[in-house]
CSV table of C-alpha atoms and ligand atoms in Angstrom, one decimal:
chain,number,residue,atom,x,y,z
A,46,UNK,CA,-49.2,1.7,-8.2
A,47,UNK,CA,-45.4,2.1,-8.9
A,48,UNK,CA,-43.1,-0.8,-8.2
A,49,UNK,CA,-39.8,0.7,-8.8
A,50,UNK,CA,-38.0,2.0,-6.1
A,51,UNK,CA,-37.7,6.3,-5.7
A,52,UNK,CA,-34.3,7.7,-5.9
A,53,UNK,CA,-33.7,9.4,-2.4
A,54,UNK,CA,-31.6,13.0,-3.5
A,55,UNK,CA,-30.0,14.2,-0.5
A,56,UNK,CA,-31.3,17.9,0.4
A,57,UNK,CA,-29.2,21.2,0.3
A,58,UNK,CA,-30.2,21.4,4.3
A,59,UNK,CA,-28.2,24.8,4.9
A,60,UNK,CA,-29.8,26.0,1.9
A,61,UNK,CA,-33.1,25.0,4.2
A,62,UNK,CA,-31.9,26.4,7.3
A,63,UNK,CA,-31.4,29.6,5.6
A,64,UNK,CA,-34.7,30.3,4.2
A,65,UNK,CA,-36.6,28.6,7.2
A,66,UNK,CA,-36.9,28.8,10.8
A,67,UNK,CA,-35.0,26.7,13.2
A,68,UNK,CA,-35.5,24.0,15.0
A,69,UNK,CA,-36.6,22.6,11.3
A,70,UNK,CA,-38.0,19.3,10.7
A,71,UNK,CA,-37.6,18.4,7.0
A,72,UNK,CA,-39.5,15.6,5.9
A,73,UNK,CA,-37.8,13.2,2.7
A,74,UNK,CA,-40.7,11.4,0.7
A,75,UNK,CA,-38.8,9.4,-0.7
A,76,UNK,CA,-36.8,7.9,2.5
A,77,UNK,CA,-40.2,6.6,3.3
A,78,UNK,CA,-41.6,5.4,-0.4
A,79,UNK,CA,-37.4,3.9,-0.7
A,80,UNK,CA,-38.4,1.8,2.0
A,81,UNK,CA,-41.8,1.0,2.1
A,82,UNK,CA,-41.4,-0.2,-1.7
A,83,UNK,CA,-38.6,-2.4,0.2
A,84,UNK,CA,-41.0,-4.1,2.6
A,85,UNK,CA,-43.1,-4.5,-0.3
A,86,UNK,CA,-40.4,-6.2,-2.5
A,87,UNK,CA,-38.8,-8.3,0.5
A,88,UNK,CA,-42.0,-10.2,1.6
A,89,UNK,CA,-44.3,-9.7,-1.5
A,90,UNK,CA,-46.9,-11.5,0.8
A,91,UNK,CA,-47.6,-9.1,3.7
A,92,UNK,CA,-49.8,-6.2,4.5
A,93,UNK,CA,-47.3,-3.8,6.0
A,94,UNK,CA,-49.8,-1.7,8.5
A,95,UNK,CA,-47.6,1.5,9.1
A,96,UNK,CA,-47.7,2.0,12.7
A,97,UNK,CA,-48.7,5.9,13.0
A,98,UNK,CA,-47.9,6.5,16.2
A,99,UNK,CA,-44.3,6.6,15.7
A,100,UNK,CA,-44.5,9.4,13.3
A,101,UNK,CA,-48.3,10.7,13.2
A,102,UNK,CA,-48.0,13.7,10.6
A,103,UNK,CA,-49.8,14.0,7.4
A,104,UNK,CA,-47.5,14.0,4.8
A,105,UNK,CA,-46.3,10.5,6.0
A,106,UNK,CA,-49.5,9.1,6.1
A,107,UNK,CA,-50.4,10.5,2.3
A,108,UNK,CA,-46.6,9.4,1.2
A,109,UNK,CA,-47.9,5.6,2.0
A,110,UNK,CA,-51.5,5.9,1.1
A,111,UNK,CA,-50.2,6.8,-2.0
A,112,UNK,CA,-48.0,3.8,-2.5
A,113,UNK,CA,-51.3,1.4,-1.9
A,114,UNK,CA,-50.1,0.9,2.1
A,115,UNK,CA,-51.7,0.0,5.2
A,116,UNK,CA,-52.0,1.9,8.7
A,117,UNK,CA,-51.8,0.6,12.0
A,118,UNK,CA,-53.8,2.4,14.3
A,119,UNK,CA,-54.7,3.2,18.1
A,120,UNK,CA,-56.7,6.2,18.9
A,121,UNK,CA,-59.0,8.2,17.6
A,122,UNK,CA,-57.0,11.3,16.8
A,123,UNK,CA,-54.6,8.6,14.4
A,124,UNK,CA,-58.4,7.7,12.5
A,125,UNK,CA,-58.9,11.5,11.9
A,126,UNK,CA,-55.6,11.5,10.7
A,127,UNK,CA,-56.8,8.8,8.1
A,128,UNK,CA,-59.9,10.1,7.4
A,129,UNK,CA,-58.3,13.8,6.6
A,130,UNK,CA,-56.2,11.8,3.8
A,131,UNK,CA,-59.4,9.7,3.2
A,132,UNK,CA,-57.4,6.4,3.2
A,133,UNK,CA,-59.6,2.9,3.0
A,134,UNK,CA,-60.6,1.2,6.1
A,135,UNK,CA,-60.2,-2.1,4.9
A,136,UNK,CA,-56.7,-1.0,4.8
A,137,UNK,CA,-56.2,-0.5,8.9
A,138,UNK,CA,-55.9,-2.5,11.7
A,139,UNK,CA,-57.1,-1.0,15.3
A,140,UNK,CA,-54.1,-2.4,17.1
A,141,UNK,CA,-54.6,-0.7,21.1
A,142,UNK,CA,-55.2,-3.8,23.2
A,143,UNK,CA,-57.5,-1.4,25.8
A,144,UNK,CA,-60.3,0.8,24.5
A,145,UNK,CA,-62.9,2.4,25.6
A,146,UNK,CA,-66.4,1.5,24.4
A,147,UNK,CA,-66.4,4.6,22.4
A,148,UNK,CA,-63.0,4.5,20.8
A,149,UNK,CA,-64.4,1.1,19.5
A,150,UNK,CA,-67.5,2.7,18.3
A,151,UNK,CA,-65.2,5.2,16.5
A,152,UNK,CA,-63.3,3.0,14.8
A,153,UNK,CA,-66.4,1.3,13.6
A,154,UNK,CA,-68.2,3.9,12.7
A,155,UNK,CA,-64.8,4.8,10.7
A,156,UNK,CA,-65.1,1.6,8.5
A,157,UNK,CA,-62.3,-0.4,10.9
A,158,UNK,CA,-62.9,-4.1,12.1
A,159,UNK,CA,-60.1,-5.8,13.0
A,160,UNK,CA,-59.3,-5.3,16.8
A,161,UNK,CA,-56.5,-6.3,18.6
A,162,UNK,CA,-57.4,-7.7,22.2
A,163,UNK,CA,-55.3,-9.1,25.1
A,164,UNK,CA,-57.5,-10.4,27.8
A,165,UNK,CA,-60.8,-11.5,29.0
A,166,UNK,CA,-62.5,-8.3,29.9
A,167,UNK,CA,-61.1,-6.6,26.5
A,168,UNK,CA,-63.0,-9.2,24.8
A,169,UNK,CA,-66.0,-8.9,26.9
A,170,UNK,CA,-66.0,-5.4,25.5
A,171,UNK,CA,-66.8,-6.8,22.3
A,172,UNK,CA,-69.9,-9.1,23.0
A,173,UNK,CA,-72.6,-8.8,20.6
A,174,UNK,CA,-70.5,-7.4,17.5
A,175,UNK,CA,-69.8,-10.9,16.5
A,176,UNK,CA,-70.7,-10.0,12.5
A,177,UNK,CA,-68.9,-6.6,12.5
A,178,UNK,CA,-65.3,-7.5,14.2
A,179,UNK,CA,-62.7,-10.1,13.5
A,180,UNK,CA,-60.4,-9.9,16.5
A,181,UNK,CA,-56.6,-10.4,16.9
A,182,UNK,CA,-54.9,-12.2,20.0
A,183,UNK,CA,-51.8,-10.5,20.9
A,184,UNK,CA,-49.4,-12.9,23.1
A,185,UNK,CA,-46.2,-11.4,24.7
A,186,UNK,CA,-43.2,-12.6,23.8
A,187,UNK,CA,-40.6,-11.3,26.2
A,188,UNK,CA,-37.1,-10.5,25.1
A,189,UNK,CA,-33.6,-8.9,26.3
A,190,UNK,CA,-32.9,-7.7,22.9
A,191,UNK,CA,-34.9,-5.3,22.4
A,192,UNK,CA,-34.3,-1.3,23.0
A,193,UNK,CA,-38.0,-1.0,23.5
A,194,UNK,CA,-39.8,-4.0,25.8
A,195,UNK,CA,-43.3,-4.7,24.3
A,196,UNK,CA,-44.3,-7.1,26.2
A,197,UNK,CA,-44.2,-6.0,29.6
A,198,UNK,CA,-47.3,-3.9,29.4
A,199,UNK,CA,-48.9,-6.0,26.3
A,200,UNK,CA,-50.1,-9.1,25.6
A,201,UNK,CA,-51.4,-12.5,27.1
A,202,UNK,CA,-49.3,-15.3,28.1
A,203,UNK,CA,-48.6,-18.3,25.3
A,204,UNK,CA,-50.2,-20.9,27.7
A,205,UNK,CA,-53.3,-18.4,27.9
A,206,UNK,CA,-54.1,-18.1,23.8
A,207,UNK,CA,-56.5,-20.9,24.2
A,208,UNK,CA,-58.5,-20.4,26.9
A,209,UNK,CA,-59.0,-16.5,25.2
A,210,UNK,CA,-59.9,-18.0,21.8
A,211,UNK,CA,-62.5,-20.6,23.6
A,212,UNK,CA,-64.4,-17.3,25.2
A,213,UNK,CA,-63.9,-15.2,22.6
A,214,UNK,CA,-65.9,-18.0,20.6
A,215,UNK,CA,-68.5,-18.6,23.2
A,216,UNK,CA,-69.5,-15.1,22.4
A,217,UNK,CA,-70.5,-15.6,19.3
A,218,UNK,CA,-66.8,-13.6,18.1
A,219,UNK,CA,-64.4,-14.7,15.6
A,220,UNK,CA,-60.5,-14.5,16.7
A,221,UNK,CA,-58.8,-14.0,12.7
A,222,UNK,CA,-55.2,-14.7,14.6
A,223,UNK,CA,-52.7,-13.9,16.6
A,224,UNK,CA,-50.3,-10.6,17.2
A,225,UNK,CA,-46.9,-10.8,18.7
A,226,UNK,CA,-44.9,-7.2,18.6
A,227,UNK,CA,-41.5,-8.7,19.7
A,228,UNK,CA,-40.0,-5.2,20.6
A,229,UNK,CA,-38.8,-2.2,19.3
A,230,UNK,CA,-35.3,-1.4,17.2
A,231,UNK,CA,-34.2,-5.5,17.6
A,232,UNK,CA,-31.0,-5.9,16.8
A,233,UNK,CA,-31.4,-9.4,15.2
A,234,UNK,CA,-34.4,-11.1,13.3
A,235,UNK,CA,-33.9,-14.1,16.0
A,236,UNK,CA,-36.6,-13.4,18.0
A,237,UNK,CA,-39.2,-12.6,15.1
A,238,UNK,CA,-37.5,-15.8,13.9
A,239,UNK,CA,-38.3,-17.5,17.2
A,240,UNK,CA,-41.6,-15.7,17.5
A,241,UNK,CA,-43.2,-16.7,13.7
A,242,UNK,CA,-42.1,-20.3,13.9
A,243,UNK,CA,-44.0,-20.1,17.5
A,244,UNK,CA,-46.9,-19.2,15.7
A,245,UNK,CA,-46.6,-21.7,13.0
A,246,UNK,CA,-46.3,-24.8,15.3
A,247,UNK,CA,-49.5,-22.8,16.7
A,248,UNK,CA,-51.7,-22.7,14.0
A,249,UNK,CA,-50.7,-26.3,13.0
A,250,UNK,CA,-52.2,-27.7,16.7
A,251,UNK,CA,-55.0,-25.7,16.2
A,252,UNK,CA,-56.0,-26.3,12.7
A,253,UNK,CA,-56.0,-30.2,13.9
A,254,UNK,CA,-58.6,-29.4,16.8
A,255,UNK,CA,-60.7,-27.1,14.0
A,256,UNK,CA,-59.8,-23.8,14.5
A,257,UNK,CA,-58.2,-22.2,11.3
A,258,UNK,CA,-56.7,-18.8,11.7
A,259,UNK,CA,-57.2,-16.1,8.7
A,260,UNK,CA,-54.8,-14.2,9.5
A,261,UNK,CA,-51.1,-14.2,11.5
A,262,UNK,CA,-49.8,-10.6,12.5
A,263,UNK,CA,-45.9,-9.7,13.2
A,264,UNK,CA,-46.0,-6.3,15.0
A,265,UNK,CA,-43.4,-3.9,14.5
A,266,UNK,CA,-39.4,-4.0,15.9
A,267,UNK,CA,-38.1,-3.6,12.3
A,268,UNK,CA,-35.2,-1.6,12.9
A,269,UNK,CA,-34.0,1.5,11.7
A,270,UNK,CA,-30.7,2.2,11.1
A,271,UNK,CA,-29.4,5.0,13.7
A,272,UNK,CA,-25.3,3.6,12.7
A,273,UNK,CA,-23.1,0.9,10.8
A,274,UNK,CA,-23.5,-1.1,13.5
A,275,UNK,CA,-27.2,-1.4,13.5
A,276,UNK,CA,-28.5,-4.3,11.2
A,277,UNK,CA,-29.9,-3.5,7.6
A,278,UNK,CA,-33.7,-3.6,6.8
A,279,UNK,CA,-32.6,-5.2,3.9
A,280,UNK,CA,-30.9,-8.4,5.7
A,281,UNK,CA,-33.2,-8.2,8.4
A,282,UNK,CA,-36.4,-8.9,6.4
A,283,UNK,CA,-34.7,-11.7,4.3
A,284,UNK,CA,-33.9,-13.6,7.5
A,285,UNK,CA,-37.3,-13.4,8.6
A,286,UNK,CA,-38.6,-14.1,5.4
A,287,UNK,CA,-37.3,-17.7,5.8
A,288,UNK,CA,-39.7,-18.6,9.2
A,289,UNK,CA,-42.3,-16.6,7.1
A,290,UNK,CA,-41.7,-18.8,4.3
A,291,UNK,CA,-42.4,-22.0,6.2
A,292,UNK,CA,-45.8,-20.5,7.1
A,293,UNK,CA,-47.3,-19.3,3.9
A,294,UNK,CA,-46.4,-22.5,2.3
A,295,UNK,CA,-48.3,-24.2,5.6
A,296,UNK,CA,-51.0,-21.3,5.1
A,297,UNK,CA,-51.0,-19.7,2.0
A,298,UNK,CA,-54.9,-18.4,2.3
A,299,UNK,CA,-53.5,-17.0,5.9
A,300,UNK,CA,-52.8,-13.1,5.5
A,301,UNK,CA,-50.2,-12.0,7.0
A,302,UNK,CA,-49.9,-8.7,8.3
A,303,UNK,CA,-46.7,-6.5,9.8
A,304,UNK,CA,-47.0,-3.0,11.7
A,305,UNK,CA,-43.4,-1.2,11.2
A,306,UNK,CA,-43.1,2.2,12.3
A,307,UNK,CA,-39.9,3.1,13.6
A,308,UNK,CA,-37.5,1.5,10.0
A,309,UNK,CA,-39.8,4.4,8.3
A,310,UNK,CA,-40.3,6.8,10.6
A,311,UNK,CA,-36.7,7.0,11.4
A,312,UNK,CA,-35.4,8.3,7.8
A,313,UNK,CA,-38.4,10.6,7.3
A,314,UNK,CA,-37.3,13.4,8.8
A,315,UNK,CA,-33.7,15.1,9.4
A,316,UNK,CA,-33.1,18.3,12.4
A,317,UNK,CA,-31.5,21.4,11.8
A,318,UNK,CA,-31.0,23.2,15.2
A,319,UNK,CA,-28.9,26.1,15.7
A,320,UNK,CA,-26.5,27.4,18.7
A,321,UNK,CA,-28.1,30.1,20.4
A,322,UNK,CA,-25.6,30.7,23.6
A,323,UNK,CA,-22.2,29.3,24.3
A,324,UNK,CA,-19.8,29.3,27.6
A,325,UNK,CA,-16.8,27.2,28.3
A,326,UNK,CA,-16.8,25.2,31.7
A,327,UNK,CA,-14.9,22.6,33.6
A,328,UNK,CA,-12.8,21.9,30.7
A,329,UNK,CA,-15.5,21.6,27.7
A,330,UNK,CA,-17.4,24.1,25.9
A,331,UNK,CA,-21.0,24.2,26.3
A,332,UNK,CA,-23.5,24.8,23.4
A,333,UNK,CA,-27.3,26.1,24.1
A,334,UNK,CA,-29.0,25.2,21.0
A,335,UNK,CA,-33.1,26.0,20.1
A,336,UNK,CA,-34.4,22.0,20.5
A,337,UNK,CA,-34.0,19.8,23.3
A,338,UNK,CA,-35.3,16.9,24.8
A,339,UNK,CA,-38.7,18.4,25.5
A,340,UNK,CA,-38.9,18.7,22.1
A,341,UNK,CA,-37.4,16.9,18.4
A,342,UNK,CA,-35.0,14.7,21.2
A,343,UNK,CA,-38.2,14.0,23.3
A,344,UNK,CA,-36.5,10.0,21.9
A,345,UNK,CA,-33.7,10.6,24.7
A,346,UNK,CA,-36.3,10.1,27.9
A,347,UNK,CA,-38.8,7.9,26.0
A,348,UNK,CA,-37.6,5.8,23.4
A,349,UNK,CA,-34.3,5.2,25.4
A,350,UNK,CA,-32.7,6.6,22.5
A,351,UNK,CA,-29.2,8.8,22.1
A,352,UNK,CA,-29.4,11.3,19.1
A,353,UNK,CA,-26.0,12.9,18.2
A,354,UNK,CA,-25.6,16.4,16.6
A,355,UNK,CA,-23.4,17.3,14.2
A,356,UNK,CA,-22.2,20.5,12.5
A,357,UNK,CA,-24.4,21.5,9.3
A,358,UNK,CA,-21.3,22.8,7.5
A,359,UNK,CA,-18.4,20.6,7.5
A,360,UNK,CA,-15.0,21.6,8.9
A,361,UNK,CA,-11.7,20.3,9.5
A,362,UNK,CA,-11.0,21.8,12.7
A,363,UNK,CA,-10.1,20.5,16.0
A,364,UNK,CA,-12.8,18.8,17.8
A,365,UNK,CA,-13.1,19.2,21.6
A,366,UNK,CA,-15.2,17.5,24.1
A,367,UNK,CA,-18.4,19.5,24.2
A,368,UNK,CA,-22.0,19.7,25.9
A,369,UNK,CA,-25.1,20.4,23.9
A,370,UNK,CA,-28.1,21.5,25.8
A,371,UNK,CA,-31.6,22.4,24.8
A,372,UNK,CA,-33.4,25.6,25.7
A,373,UNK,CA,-35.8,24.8,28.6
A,374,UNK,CA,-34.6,25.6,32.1
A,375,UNK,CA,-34.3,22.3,33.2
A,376,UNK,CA,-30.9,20.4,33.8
A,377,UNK,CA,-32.2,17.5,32.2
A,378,UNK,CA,-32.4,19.1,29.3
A,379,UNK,CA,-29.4,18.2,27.5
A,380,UNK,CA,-28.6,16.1,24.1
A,381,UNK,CA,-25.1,15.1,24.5
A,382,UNK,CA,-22.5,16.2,27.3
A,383,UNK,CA,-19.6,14.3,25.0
A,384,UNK,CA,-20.4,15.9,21.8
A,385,UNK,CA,-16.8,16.2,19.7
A,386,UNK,CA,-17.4,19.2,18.2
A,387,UNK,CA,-15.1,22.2,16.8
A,388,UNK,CA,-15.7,25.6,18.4
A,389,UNK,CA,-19.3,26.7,17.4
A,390,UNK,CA,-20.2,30.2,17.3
A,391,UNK,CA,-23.6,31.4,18.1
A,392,UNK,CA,-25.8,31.1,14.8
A,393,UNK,CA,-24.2,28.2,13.4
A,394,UNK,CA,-26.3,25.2,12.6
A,395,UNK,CA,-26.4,22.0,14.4
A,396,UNK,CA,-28.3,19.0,12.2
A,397,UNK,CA,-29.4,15.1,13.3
A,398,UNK,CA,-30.4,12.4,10.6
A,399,UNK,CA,-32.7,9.5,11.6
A,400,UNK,CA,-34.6,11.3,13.9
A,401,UNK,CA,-38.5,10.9,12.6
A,402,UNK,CA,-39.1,8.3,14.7
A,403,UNK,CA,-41.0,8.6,18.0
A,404,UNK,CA,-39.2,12.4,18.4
A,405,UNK,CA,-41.8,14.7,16.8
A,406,UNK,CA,-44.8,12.3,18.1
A,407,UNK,CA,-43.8,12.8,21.6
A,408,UNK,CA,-42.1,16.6,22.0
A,409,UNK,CA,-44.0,18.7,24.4
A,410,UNK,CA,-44.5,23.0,24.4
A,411,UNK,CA,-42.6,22.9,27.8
A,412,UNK,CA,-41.7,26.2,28.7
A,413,UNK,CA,-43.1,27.4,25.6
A,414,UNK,CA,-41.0,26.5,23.8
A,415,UNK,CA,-42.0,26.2,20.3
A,416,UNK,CA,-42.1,23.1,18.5
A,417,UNK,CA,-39.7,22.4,15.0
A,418,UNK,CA,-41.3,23.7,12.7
A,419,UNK,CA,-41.9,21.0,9.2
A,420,UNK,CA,-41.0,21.4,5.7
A,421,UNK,CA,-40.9,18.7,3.0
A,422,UNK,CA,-38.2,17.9,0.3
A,423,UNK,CA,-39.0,16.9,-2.9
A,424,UNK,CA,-42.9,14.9,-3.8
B,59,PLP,C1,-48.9,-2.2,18.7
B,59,PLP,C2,-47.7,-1.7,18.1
B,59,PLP,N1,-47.5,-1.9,16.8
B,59,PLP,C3,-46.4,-1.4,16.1
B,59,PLP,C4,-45.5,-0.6,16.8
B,59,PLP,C5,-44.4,0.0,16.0
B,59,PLP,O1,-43.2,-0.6,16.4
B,59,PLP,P1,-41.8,-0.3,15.7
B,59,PLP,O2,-41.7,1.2,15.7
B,59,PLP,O3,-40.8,-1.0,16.6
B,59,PLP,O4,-41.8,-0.9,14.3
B,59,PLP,C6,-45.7,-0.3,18.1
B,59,PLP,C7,-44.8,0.6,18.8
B,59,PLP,O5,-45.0,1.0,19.9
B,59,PLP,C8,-46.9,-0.8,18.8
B,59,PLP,O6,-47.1,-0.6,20.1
C-alpha cells in the first residue's frame, strides 16, 4: 500500500472538451488518492469509511479500494457497487439508520455487520442476529453551522443513548458504539470538537457502570474546499485530532471510525459545459448552456449549494453581469443570474471545479436531457 502522497497534474480540459462530448465530467484520481492519503496521514488512527453516496461511481470506489480504504454504505445498489470492484466487507459499515428487513439481509449476505440504528423499532428489526451484527448508536447533535443539517431527520437524543443501549442488550445484541454525523461542509472543527469530547465523557460513565464501547464513529461534515474562504482539510483534521487525541489515549483498543464524502468527492470531478444559445435582456446577457440544475448542478436545489461557471479559455475582456441557464424548460433551471462573464459566443466552453460532490449522484434525465457524460485523467 503506498504512503506517499500522488502528485495531482492539472488536466489540459479544452484539450478534453475537444475530443469529448459536453456536458463532460472528468474524473482526477489523484484529487481523491491526494486526499485520502491525507486523512490517512492526519489521524493515523481512523478507519476513514468513504461515504459513497456523495459520489457513487466506480472509478472512485476502485481509486480508494486501491489505497486499502473503507466504504460507508446505505443501500443495496452502493453494495453492488462494492461487490462489482470486489472490495472486503470487513471494510464497510452499513450506515442507513432505517432498513428494510431485506436490505439488512443484503448486506449480510454481502459479508457486512456493522449497522447503524437510531431507535427502538430499528433495533427490534435486529432481534435474534445477536452473533452476526455489532450495532452502532447514532445520537443527533444539532447545529447552526452546518450547510447540510444531519440531525433533523437522524439520530436519537443524548438523554436517549442509554435506554437504546439497555434494549438493544436485552436482546441478546451488542451496541460496538456510538455515531454522531455533525453536518455536512462545517465550517469549523468546533462542533466535531464539541461532539468527540461528548462522546468521550460518554464512554468514561459508561465504562464505570460496565459497558465498554469497541468502537466510537465521527460521521462525515469534513469539508471541501469550494473557495479561500472555506477552511482547509488540512487544518481541519489537526484541530479535531486534538479531542481525538484525548480519546485514544482514554481508549486506545476503541476503533475509531470516520465516513467523509463530500472533502473527496468534491475534487474528483471538474464540468466542462458549453453555450448553446445566447440573447441579451433587461440589461444582461443571457447564456443557455447544455447542464443545468437537473443535472451536474442538481447541488443547487439539494445540497443548498451555489456552483459558479467560468470560461474554459481565459480572456482579458470586459466582464458583464450575465445569466447562465441550463437546458430544460423550466425557469428554475438556472446556475447563476450574476455570472461576470465576457461576451460568450455559442460553442464556447463553460467549466466548474469542485463539483463531484453530491452533483452527479443526484442529476435527473428531466426532459431528456442527457446526463454529463465521464472521462478520467490520469491512473
Ligand atoms: C450517514 C452519513 N455518513 C456520511 C455522510 C457524508 O457526509 P459528508 O459528505 O458531509 O462528509 C452522509 C451524508 O449525507 C451521511 O448521511
Amino acid at each position: 500500500m503506498s504512503t506517499t502522497f500522488p502528485l495531482v497534474v492539472t488536466p489540459n480540459f479544452l484539450d478534453f472538451a475537444r475530443v469529448n462530448n459536453t456536458p463532460l465530467l472528468v474524473y482526477q484520481p489523484a484529487e481523491v488518492s491526494h486526499r485520502y492519503q491525507l486523512l490517512k496521514t492526519a489521524l493515523p488512527y481512523v478507519h476513514h469509511h468513504f461515504a459513497i453516496k456523495s459520489l457513487p461511481i466506480a472509478p472512485v470506489i476502485t481509486t480508494i479500494r486501491d489505497l486499502g480504504g473503507y466504504f460507508d454504505i446505505a443501500t443495496n445498489g452502493e453494495i453492488d457497487l462494492l461487490r462489482q470492484a470486489k472490495v472486503a466487507p470487513d471494510h464497510c459499515i452499513h450506515t442507513h439508520p432505517i432498513k428494510r428487513l431485506q436490505d439488512i439481509n443484503y448486506a449480510l449476505a454481502y459479508g457486512v455487520n456493522h449497522f447503524v440504528v437510531e431507535n427502538a423499532a430499528e433495533i427490534g428489526k435486529f432481534q435474534g442476529l445477536g452473533d452476526q451484527v455489532v450495532l452502532i448508536l447514532r445520537v443527533a447533535f444539532e447545529n447552526n453551522l452546518a450547510a447540510c443539517n444531519l440531525s433533523a431527520k437522524f439520530g436519537c437524543a443524548q438523554e436517549d443513548c442509554r435506554s437504546l443501549i439497555q434494549l438493544a442488550q436485552s436482546l441478546g445484541l451488542t451496541v460496538g458504539g456510538i455515531s454522531f454525523h455533525v453536518g455536512s461542509q462545517m465550517p469549523s472543527s468546533k462542533v466535531h470538537q464539541q461532539a468527540i469530547d461528548w462522546a468521550n465523557e460518554l464512554y468514561l460513565e459508561l465504562e464505570e457502570e460496565g459497558i465498554c464501547f469497541s468502537l466510537l464513529d465521527i460521521g462525515g461534515g469534513f469539508p471541501a474546499r469550494y473557495t479561500s474562504q472555506d477552511i482547509a482539510l488540512a487544518t481541519f483534521l489537526a484541530e479535531i485530532k486534538l479531542s481525538l487525541d484525548r480519546f485514544h489515549s482514554n481508549f486506545p483498543d476503541c476503533q475509531i471510525l470516520s465516513e467523509p464524502g463530500r472533502c473527496l468527492a468534491a475534487p474528483a470531478l471538474t464540468l466542462i459545459t458549453q453555450i448553446v444559445g445566447k440573447k441579451y435582456k433587461n440589461g444582461q446577457h443571457w447564456y443557455y448552456i447544455d447542464d443545468g440544475v437537473y443535472g451536474s448542478f442538481s447541488g443547487h436545489i439539494y445540497d443548498h449549494r451555489q456552483d459558479t461557471v467560468a470560461p474554459l479559455v481565459e480572456s482579458d475582456k470586459p466582464l458583464y453581469s450575465s445569466v447562465v441557464a441550463g437546458p430544460t424548460c423550466d425557469s428554475i433551471d438556472i446556475i447563476d443570474a450574476q455570472a461576470m462573464l465576457p461576451e460568450m459566443e455559442i460553442g464556447d466552453y463553460l467549466i466548474t471545479h469542485n463539483i463531484g460532490a453530491y452533483s452527479m449522484a443526484s442529476a435527473s434525465d428531466f426532459n431528456f436531457v442527457p446526463r454529463a457524460n465521464l472521462v478520467t485523467f490520469g491512473g
